[in-house]
Coordinates of C-alpha atoms in Angstrom, one line a residue:
M223 CA 5.6 -86.8 -38.4
T224 CA 8.8 -84.9 -39.4
D225 CA 8.7 -81.3 -40.5
V226 CA 10.2 -82.1 -43.9
A227 CA 7.6 -84.8 -44.5
L228 CA 4.6 -82.6 -44.1
T229 CA 2.1 -83.0 -46.9
A230 CA -0.1 -80.1 -48.0
A231 CA -3.0 -81.4 -45.9
Q232 CA -0.8 -81.9 -42.9
Q233 CA 0.7 -78.4 -43.2
T234 CA -2.8 -77.0 -43.3
A235 CA -3.8 -78.9 -40.2
V236 CA -0.6 -77.8 -38.4
Q237 CA -1.1 -74.2 -39.4
R238 CA -4.7 -74.3 -38.2
R239 CA -3.6 -75.6 -34.8
T240 CA -0.7 -73.1 -34.6
V241 CA -3.0 -70.1 -35.2
L242 CA -5.4 -71.5 -32.5
V243 CA -2.5 -71.9 -30.0
L244 CA -1.1 -68.4 -30.7
S245 CA -4.5 -66.9 -30.4
F246 CA -5.0 -68.4 -26.9
G247 CA -1.5 -67.3 -26.0
Q248 CA -2.3 -63.8 -27.0
V249 CA -5.4 -63.7 -24.8
L250 CA -3.4 -64.9 -21.8
G251 CA -0.4 -62.7 -22.5
G252 CA -2.7 -59.7 -23.1
I253 CA -4.1 -59.9 -19.6
A254 CA -0.7 -59.1 -18.0
F255 CA 0.0 -56.3 -20.5
G256 CA -3.5 -54.8 -19.9
A257 CA -3.0 -54.8 -16.2
T258 CA 0.4 -53.2 -16.5
V259 CA -0.9 -50.3 -18.7
S260 CA -3.8 -49.8 -16.3
L261 CA -1.9 -50.0 -13.0
G262 CA 1.6 -49.0 -13.9
A263 CA 1.0 -45.2 -13.9
L264 CA -1.0 -45.4 -10.7
L265 CA 1.8 -47.4 -8.9
A266 CA 4.5 -45.1 -10.3
A267 CA 2.6 -42.0 -9.0
D268 CA 1.9 -43.6 -5.6
I269 CA 5.4 -44.9 -5.0
S270 CA 7.3 -41.8 -6.3
G271 CA 4.9 -39.3 -4.7
N272 CA 5.0 -37.3 -8.0
D273 CA 2.3 -37.5 -10.6
A274 CA 4.7 -36.1 -13.2
L275 CA 6.7 -39.4 -13.0
S276 CA 3.7 -41.6 -13.7
G277 CA 4.4 -41.4 -17.4
L278 CA 7.7 -43.3 -16.9
A279 CA 5.7 -46.5 -16.4
T280 CA 4.2 -46.4 -19.9
A281 CA 7.6 -45.4 -21.3
S282 CA 9.2 -48.4 -19.5
V283 CA 6.8 -50.8 -21.2
T284 CA 7.5 -49.3 -24.6
L285 CA 11.3 -49.4 -24.1
G286 CA 11.2 -52.9 -22.8
A287 CA 9.4 -54.1 -25.9
A288 CA 11.7 -52.2 -28.2
A289 CA 14.9 -53.4 -26.5
C290 CA 13.9 -57.1 -26.7
A291 CA 12.2 -57.2 -30.1
I292 CA 15.4 -57.8 -32.1
P293 CA 17.0 -60.3 -29.7
L294 CA 13.9 -62.4 -29.5
A295 CA 13.5 -62.4 -33.3
R296 CA 17.2 -63.5 -33.7
L297 CA 16.6 -66.2 -31.0
A298 CA 13.6 -67.4 -32.9
A299 CA 15.6 -67.7 -36.1
R300 CA 18.1 -69.9 -34.4
V301 CA 16.0 -72.1 -32.1
G302 CA 12.4 -71.5 -33.2
R303 CA 9.3 -69.5 -32.2
R304 CA 8.4 -71.8 -29.2
R305 CA 11.6 -71.0 -27.2
A306 CA 11.5 -67.3 -28.1
L307 CA 7.9 -66.9 -27.0
T308 CA 8.4 -68.9 -23.8
L309 CA 11.4 -66.7 -23.0
G310 CA 9.2 -63.7 -23.5
N311 CA 6.7 -65.2 -21.0
L312 CA 9.6 -65.8 -18.5
F313 CA 10.5 -62.1 -18.8
A314 CA 7.0 -61.1 -18.0
L315 CA 6.7 -63.5 -15.1
V316 CA 9.9 -62.1 -13.5
G317 CA 8.7 -58.6 -14.2
I318 CA 5.4 -59.2 -12.4
A319 CA 7.2 -60.5 -9.4
V320 CA 9.6 -57.5 -9.4
V321 CA 6.7 -55.1 -9.6
I322 CA 4.9 -56.7 -6.6
L323 CA 8.2 -56.6 -4.7
A324 CA 8.8 -53.0 -5.6
A325 CA 5.3 -52.1 -4.4
A326 CA 5.9 -53.8 -1.1
L327 CA 9.3 -52.1 -0.6
R328 CA 8.1 -48.9 -2.2
I329 CA 11.2 -48.6 -4.4
F330 CA 10.5 -46.6 -7.5
P331 CA 13.5 -47.6 -9.7
L332 CA 12.8 -51.3 -8.9
L333 CA 9.2 -50.7 -10.1
L334 CA 10.4 -49.3 -13.4
A335 CA 12.7 -52.3 -13.8
G336 CA 9.8 -54.7 -13.3
I337 CA 7.6 -52.8 -15.8
L338 CA 10.5 -52.8 -18.3
M339 CA 10.7 -56.6 -18.1
I340 CA 6.9 -56.9 -18.6
G341 CA 7.4 -54.8 -21.7
A342 CA 10.1 -57.2 -22.8
G343 CA 7.6 -60.0 -22.4
N344 CA 5.2 -58.0 -24.6
A345 CA 7.8 -58.2 -27.4
G346 CA 7.0 -61.9 -27.5
N347 CA 3.3 -61.1 -27.8
L348 CA 4.1 -58.9 -30.8
Q349 CA 6.1 -61.7 -32.4
S350 CA 3.1 -64.0 -32.2
R351 CA 1.4 -62.3 -35.2
F352 CA 4.5 -63.1 -37.3
A353 CA 4.6 -66.6 -36.0
A354 CA 1.1 -67.0 -37.5
T355 CA 2.6 -66.5 -41.0
D356 CA 5.4 -69.0 -40.8
L357 CA 3.5 -72.0 -42.2
A358 CA 0.6 -70.0 -43.7
A359 CA -0.3 -70.4 -47.4
P360 CA 0.3 -67.2 -49.3
Q361 CA -3.4 -66.8 -50.0
H362 CA -4.3 -66.9 -46.3
R363 CA -1.3 -65.2 -44.8
G364 CA -3.1 -61.9 -44.1
R365 CA -6.1 -63.7 -42.6
D366 CA -4.1 -65.9 -40.2
L367 CA -2.0 -63.0 -39.0
S368 CA -5.1 -60.9 -38.4
I369 CA -6.8 -63.6 -36.4
V370 CA -3.9 -63.6 -33.9
V371 CA -4.0 -59.7 -33.9
W372 CA -7.8 -59.8 -33.2
S373 CA -7.4 -62.1 -30.2
T374 CA -5.3 -59.4 -28.5
T375 CA -8.6 -57.6 -27.8
I376 CA -9.8 -60.2 -25.4
G377 CA -6.7 -60.1 -23.1
G378 CA -6.5 -56.3 -23.5
V379 CA -10.1 -55.9 -22.3
A380 CA -10.0 -58.6 -19.7
G381 CA -6.9 -57.2 -18.0
P382 CA -8.4 -53.9 -16.9
L383 CA -11.7 -55.6 -16.0
L384 CA -9.8 -57.8 -13.5
L385 CA -8.6 -54.8 -11.5
G386 CA -11.5 -54.8 -9.0
P387 CA -11.6 -58.5 -8.4
G388 CA -7.8 -58.5 -8.2
E389 CA -7.7 -56.0 -5.4
I390 CA -10.2 -58.1 -3.4
V391 CA -8.1 -61.2 -3.8
G392 CA -4.9 -59.3 -3.2
Q393 CA -6.2 -57.8 0.1
A394 CA -7.4 -61.3 1.2
I395 CA -3.9 -62.8 0.8
G396 CA -2.0 -59.7 2.0
M397 CA -0.5 -58.4 -1.3
P398 CA 0.7 -54.8 -1.5
P399 CA -2.0 -52.2 -2.4
Q400 CA -2.9 -51.9 -6.1
T401 CA -1.1 -55.1 -7.1
G402 CA -3.9 -57.6 -6.6
S403 CA -4.7 -58.0 -10.3
Y404 CA -1.0 -58.9 -11.0
L405 CA -1.8 -62.2 -9.4
F406 CA -4.2 -63.0 -12.2
S407 CA -1.6 -61.8 -14.7
F408 CA 1.0 -64.1 -13.2
V409 CA -1.3 -67.1 -13.5
A410 CA -2.2 -66.1 -17.1
Q411 CA 1.5 -65.9 -18.0
C412 CA 2.2 -69.3 -16.5
A413 CA -0.7 -70.7 -18.5
A414 CA 0.7 -69.1 -21.7
L415 CA 4.1 -70.5 -21.1
L416 CA 2.8 -74.0 -20.6
L417 CA 0.6 -73.7 -23.6
Y418 CA 3.5 -72.8 -25.9
I419 CA 5.8 -75.5 -24.5
V420 CA 3.2 -78.2 -24.8
A421 CA 1.0 -77.3 -27.8
L422 CA 3.2 -75.2 -30.2
R423 CA 4.5 -78.4 -31.9
P424 CA 5.9 -78.7 -34.5
D425 CA 7.6 -75.3 -34.1
P426 CA 6.1 -73.3 -37.0
L427 CA 9.3 -71.4 -37.9
L428 CA 11.6 -74.4 -37.8
A429 CA 9.1 -76.4 -39.8
A430 CA 8.9 -73.6 -42.4
Q431 CA 12.7 -73.3 -42.6
R432 CA 13.0 -77.1 -43.2
L433 CA 10.2 -77.1 -45.8
A434 CA 11.9 -74.2 -47.6
K435 CA 15.3 -76.0 -47.7
A436 CA 13.6 -79.2 -48.9
S437 CA 11.8 -77.2 -51.7
T438 CA 15.0 -75.5 -52.7
A439 CA 16.9 -78.9 -52.8
A440 CA 14.1 -80.5 -54.9
T441 CA 13.4 -77.7 -57.4
G442 CA 16.6 -75.6 -57.3
A443 CA 14.4 -72.5 -56.9
V444 CA 15.7 -69.8 -54.6
A445 CA 13.3 -67.5 -52.6
V446 CA 13.4 -64.0 -54.0
D447 CA 14.3 -61.3 -51.5
R448 CA 12.9 -57.8 -52.1
P449 CA 14.7 -55.5 -49.6
R450 CA 13.2 -52.3 -51.0
V451 CA 9.7 -53.6 -50.5
A452 CA 10.6 -54.8 -47.0
R453 CA 12.0 -51.4 -46.1
Y454 CA 8.8 -49.7 -47.3
A455 CA 6.7 -52.2 -45.3
I456 CA 8.7 -51.4 -42.1
F457 CA 8.3 -47.7 -42.7
A458 CA 4.5 -48.0 -43.4
I459 CA 4.0 -50.0 -40.2
A460 CA 6.1 -47.7 -38.0
G461 CA 4.6 -44.5 -39.6
S462 CA 1.0 -45.7 -39.2
H463 CA 1.7 -46.7 -35.6
V464 CA 3.2 -43.3 -34.8
V465 CA 0.1 -41.5 -36.3
M466 CA -2.2 -43.7 -34.2
A467 CA -0.1 -43.5 -30.9
S468 CA 0.6 -39.8 -31.0
V469 CA -3.1 -38.8 -31.6
M470 CA -4.5 -41.4 -29.2
A471 CA -2.1 -40.5 -26.4
M472 CA -3.1 -36.8 -26.5
T473 CA -6.8 -37.3 -26.9
P474 CA -7.6 -37.7 -23.1
V475 CA -5.7 -34.5 -22.4
H476 CA -7.6 -32.7 -25.2
L477 CA -10.9 -34.0 -24.0
S478 CA -10.1 -32.8 -20.5
H479 CA -9.2 -29.3 -21.9
M480 CA -12.5 -29.3 -23.8
A481 CA -14.5 -30.1 -20.6
H482 CA -13.0 -27.2 -18.8
G483 CA -13.0 -24.7 -21.6
A484 CA -15.6 -22.0 -22.3
G485 CA -18.8 -23.4 -23.6
G486 CA -17.4 -26.9 -23.1
M487 CA -19.1 -30.0 -21.6
A488 CA -19.8 -30.6 -18.0
A489 CA -16.5 -30.3 -16.1
S490 CA -17.0 -32.8 -13.4
P491 CA -14.2 -35.4 -13.1
A492 CA -16.7 -38.3 -13.5
D493 CA -18.1 -36.9 -16.7
V494 CA -14.6 -36.4 -18.1
S495 CA -13.5 -39.9 -17.1
A496 CA -16.7 -41.4 -18.7
L497 CA -16.1 -39.5 -22.0
V498 CA -12.5 -40.5 -22.1
G499 CA -13.3 -44.1 -21.3
I500 CA -16.0 -44.4 -24.0
T501 CA -13.8 -42.7 -26.6
I502 CA -10.8 -44.9 -26.0
A503 CA -13.0 -48.0 -25.9
L504 CA -14.3 -47.1 -29.3
H505 CA -10.8 -46.5 -30.5
V506 CA -9.6 -49.9 -29.3
G507 CA -12.6 -51.5 -30.9
G508 CA -11.6 -49.9 -34.2
M509 CA -8.0 -51.2 -33.8
Y510 CA -8.9 -54.8 -33.4
A511 CA -12.5 -55.7 -34.1
L512 CA -12.2 -55.6 -37.9
S513 CA -8.6 -56.9 -38.2
P514 CA -9.7 -60.2 -39.7
V515 CA -11.6 -58.3 -42.4
F516 CA -8.5 -56.3 -43.3
G517 CA -6.5 -59.6 -43.3
V518 CA -8.9 -61.2 -45.8
L519 CA -8.9 -58.0 -47.9
A520 CA -5.1 -58.0 -47.9
D521 CA -5.2 -61.6 -49.2
R522 CA -7.7 -60.8 -52.0
W523 CA -6.8 -57.2 -53.0
G524 CA -3.1 -57.3 -52.3
R525 CA -1.1 -56.1 -49.4
L526 CA -0.2 -52.6 -50.7
K527 CA -3.8 -51.7 -51.6
V528 CA -4.9 -52.4 -48.0
V529 CA -1.9 -50.4 -46.6
L530 CA -3.1 -47.5 -48.7
L531 CA -6.7 -48.1 -47.6
G532 CA -5.3 -47.7 -44.1
Q533 CA -3.8 -44.3 -45.0
V534 CA -7.1 -43.2 -46.4
L535 CA -8.8 -44.1 -43.1
L536 CA -6.0 -42.4 -41.1
A537 CA -6.4 -39.3 -43.3
G538 CA -10.1 -39.3 -42.6
A539 CA -9.4 -39.5 -38.9
L540 CA -7.0 -36.6 -39.0
A541 CA -9.5 -34.6 -41.0
F542 CA -12.2 -35.1 -38.3
A543 CA -9.6 -34.2 -35.6
V544 CA -8.7 -30.9 -37.4
F545 CA -12.2 -29.8 -38.4
T546 CA -14.5 -31.3 -35.7
G547 CA -12.0 -31.8 -32.9
T548 CA -13.8 -29.2 -30.7
E549 CA -16.8 -31.5 -30.5
A550 CA -17.0 -34.7 -28.5
W551 CA -18.7 -36.6 -31.4
G552 CA -16.0 -35.4 -33.8
V553 CA -13.2 -36.7 -31.5
M554 CA -15.0 -40.1 -31.2
V555 CA -15.3 -40.5 -35.0
A556 CA -11.7 -39.5 -35.4
L557 CA -10.6 -42.1 -32.9
I558 CA -12.7 -44.9 -34.5
L559 CA -11.2 -44.1 -37.9
L560 CA -7.8 -43.9 -36.4
G561 CA -8.1 -47.4 -35.0
L562 CA -9.4 -48.8 -38.3
G563 CA -6.6 -47.1 -40.3
W564 CA -4.0 -48.5 -37.9
S565 CA -5.5 -52.0 -38.2
A566 CA -5.5 -52.0 -42.0
A567 CA -2.0 -50.6 -42.4
T568 CA -0.3 -52.8 -39.8
V569 CA -2.0 -56.1 -40.7
A570 CA -1.3 -55.6 -44.4
G571 CA 2.1 -54.2 -43.8
A572 CA 3.1 -57.1 -41.6
A573 CA 2.0 -59.6 -44.3
L574 CA 3.9 -57.5 -47.0
L575 CA 7.1 -57.5 -44.9
T576 CA 6.9 -61.3 -44.4
E577 CA 6.5 -62.2 -48.0
A578 CA 9.0 -59.6 -49.3
S579 CA 11.8 -61.1 -47.2
A580 CA 13.7 -64.2 -48.0
P581 CA 13.3 -66.9 -45.2
E582 CA 16.8 -66.4 -43.8
L583 CA 16.2 -62.7 -43.4
R584 CA 12.5 -62.7 -42.4
T585 CA 12.7 -63.0 -38.6
R586 CA 15.5 -60.4 -38.4
R587 CA 13.4 -57.8 -40.3
Q588 CA 10.3 -58.6 -38.3
G589 CA 12.3 -57.9 -35.1
R590 CA 13.6 -54.6 -36.5
S591 CA 10.0 -53.7 -37.5
D592 CA 8.7 -54.3 -34.0
S593 CA 11.6 -52.4 -32.4
L594 CA 11.3 -49.4 -34.7
M595 CA 7.5 -49.4 -34.2
S596 CA 7.8 -49.2 -30.4
L597 CA 10.6 -46.7 -30.3
S598 CA 9.0 -44.4 -32.9
A599 CA 5.7 -44.5 -31.1
A600 CA 7.4 -43.5 -27.8
A601 CA 9.2 -40.6 -29.5
G602 CA 6.0 -39.6 -31.3
S603 CA 4.0 -39.5 -28.1
V604 CA 6.5 -37.2 -26.5
L605 CA 6.5 -34.9 -29.5
A606 CA 2.8 -35.0 -29.7
G607 CA 2.6 -33.4 -26.2
V608 CA 4.8 -30.6 -27.4
V609 CA 2.6 -30.0 -30.5
L610 CA -0.6 -30.2 -28.6
S611 CA 0.6 -27.6 -26.0
N612 CA 1.7 -25.2 -28.8
F613 CA -0.7 -25.8 -31.7
Q614 CA -3.7 -27.5 -30.1
Y615 CA -5.5 -30.7 -31.3
S616 CA -5.9 -29.5 -34.9
G617 CA -2.2 -28.8 -35.1
L618 CA -1.5 -32.3 -34.0
G619 CA -3.7 -33.6 -36.7
I620 CA -1.9 -31.6 -39.4
A621 CA 1.5 -32.7 -38.1
A622 CA 0.5 -36.4 -38.1
F623 CA -0.9 -36.0 -41.7
V624 CA 2.7 -35.4 -42.9
L625 CA 3.5 -39.1 -42.1
V626 CA 0.4 -40.3 -44.0
V627 CA 1.5 -38.3 -47.1
A628 CA 5.0 -39.8 -46.8
I629 CA 3.6 -43.4 -46.7
V630 CA 1.5 -42.8 -49.8
A631 CA 4.2 -40.9 -51.7
L632 CA 6.7 -43.8 -51.1
S633 CA 4.2 -46.5 -52.1
P634 CA 5.6 -46.9 -55.6
L635 CA 8.7 -48.5 -53.9
A636 CA 6.5 -51.5 -53.0
R637 CA 4.7 -52.0 -56.3
S638 CA 7.2 -54.2 -58.0
G639 CA 6.3 -57.8 -57.6
V640 CA 3.5 -57.3 -55.0
R641 CA 0.7 -59.8 -55.2

């Protein structure tokens, strides 16, 4: 069966299998990323001997993803999604090996280099959600994208849960301390790489490109490119991500301050850790649990309406942060709404970006979107720390609200021709 000869029924079957393969790949790839986020800061603090340097681990993951998003997208445009995704897996595999070596030799710069490469591999994970739209029918594009996004939850939760068993296995085979769970990550990345090589056939992007060329040759119709809409989609995705990342990053610090403040909660470390863990878990649930719902709504209501629904939810989250941020329950509600708003805006925004771009420009813009999203979130998290230290949690909520207003104010740019 050639890509050009795909019938409508065959295309549907191929797309269904593609979404299934990408979803399994996201679960496997998410295990490595979840372990890196959980262990990276601990390893950085231990090897460097300075807690202040632990944040460089998270920064390295973000920078790695940002640096490789555009190159991987350009590679996908030339040779297909399968090769680009497997290259991302290879980056992650090398990164895991480098991290283990750095822990054994106790070399801090080498540790950051390994974490950077794992972040580069995560750029491939981000690209998977766009790969789900290559062969998707327009009326199901949001749904298929959101299913792949939702599957990230499984790997993201499984990675941290494997820390304990990983340390037991690592000690049994003589691995460096705090690196045992990377063994599971390495196995998962190998499985993802083999999955993409064997099962991601036909390549969804190459098949979509050939089908588009065949359609153009048969009908003479040329796909319409809407750069203004695409630019708005990129801005909405990045802006929503900054709002989420900046508030989420500072919430554990704020909860710790609350616990030790006058009239606050119990100040024991165990109580603080439990509160932070529950709050972040609820936030992650909000980010991913309902993403298929927002995908279906984006297909039925239209992409822009769901992007704006995301801004309403983000505004609600910031309102709770401003007015009830001194209460634990208020922070929890704020973080749940923050996750829901992010999910709606990014799922619908990614679908809007895909269909606003002509096929020959699509992957390039998708790479730019991922790169800008990662870089802006890193910058936003750093600035959020400054705002929190000077204007408290409520001030952070007000500052983030500016971005929400900007996304809503610029929405008329995306109204022309939107489904």
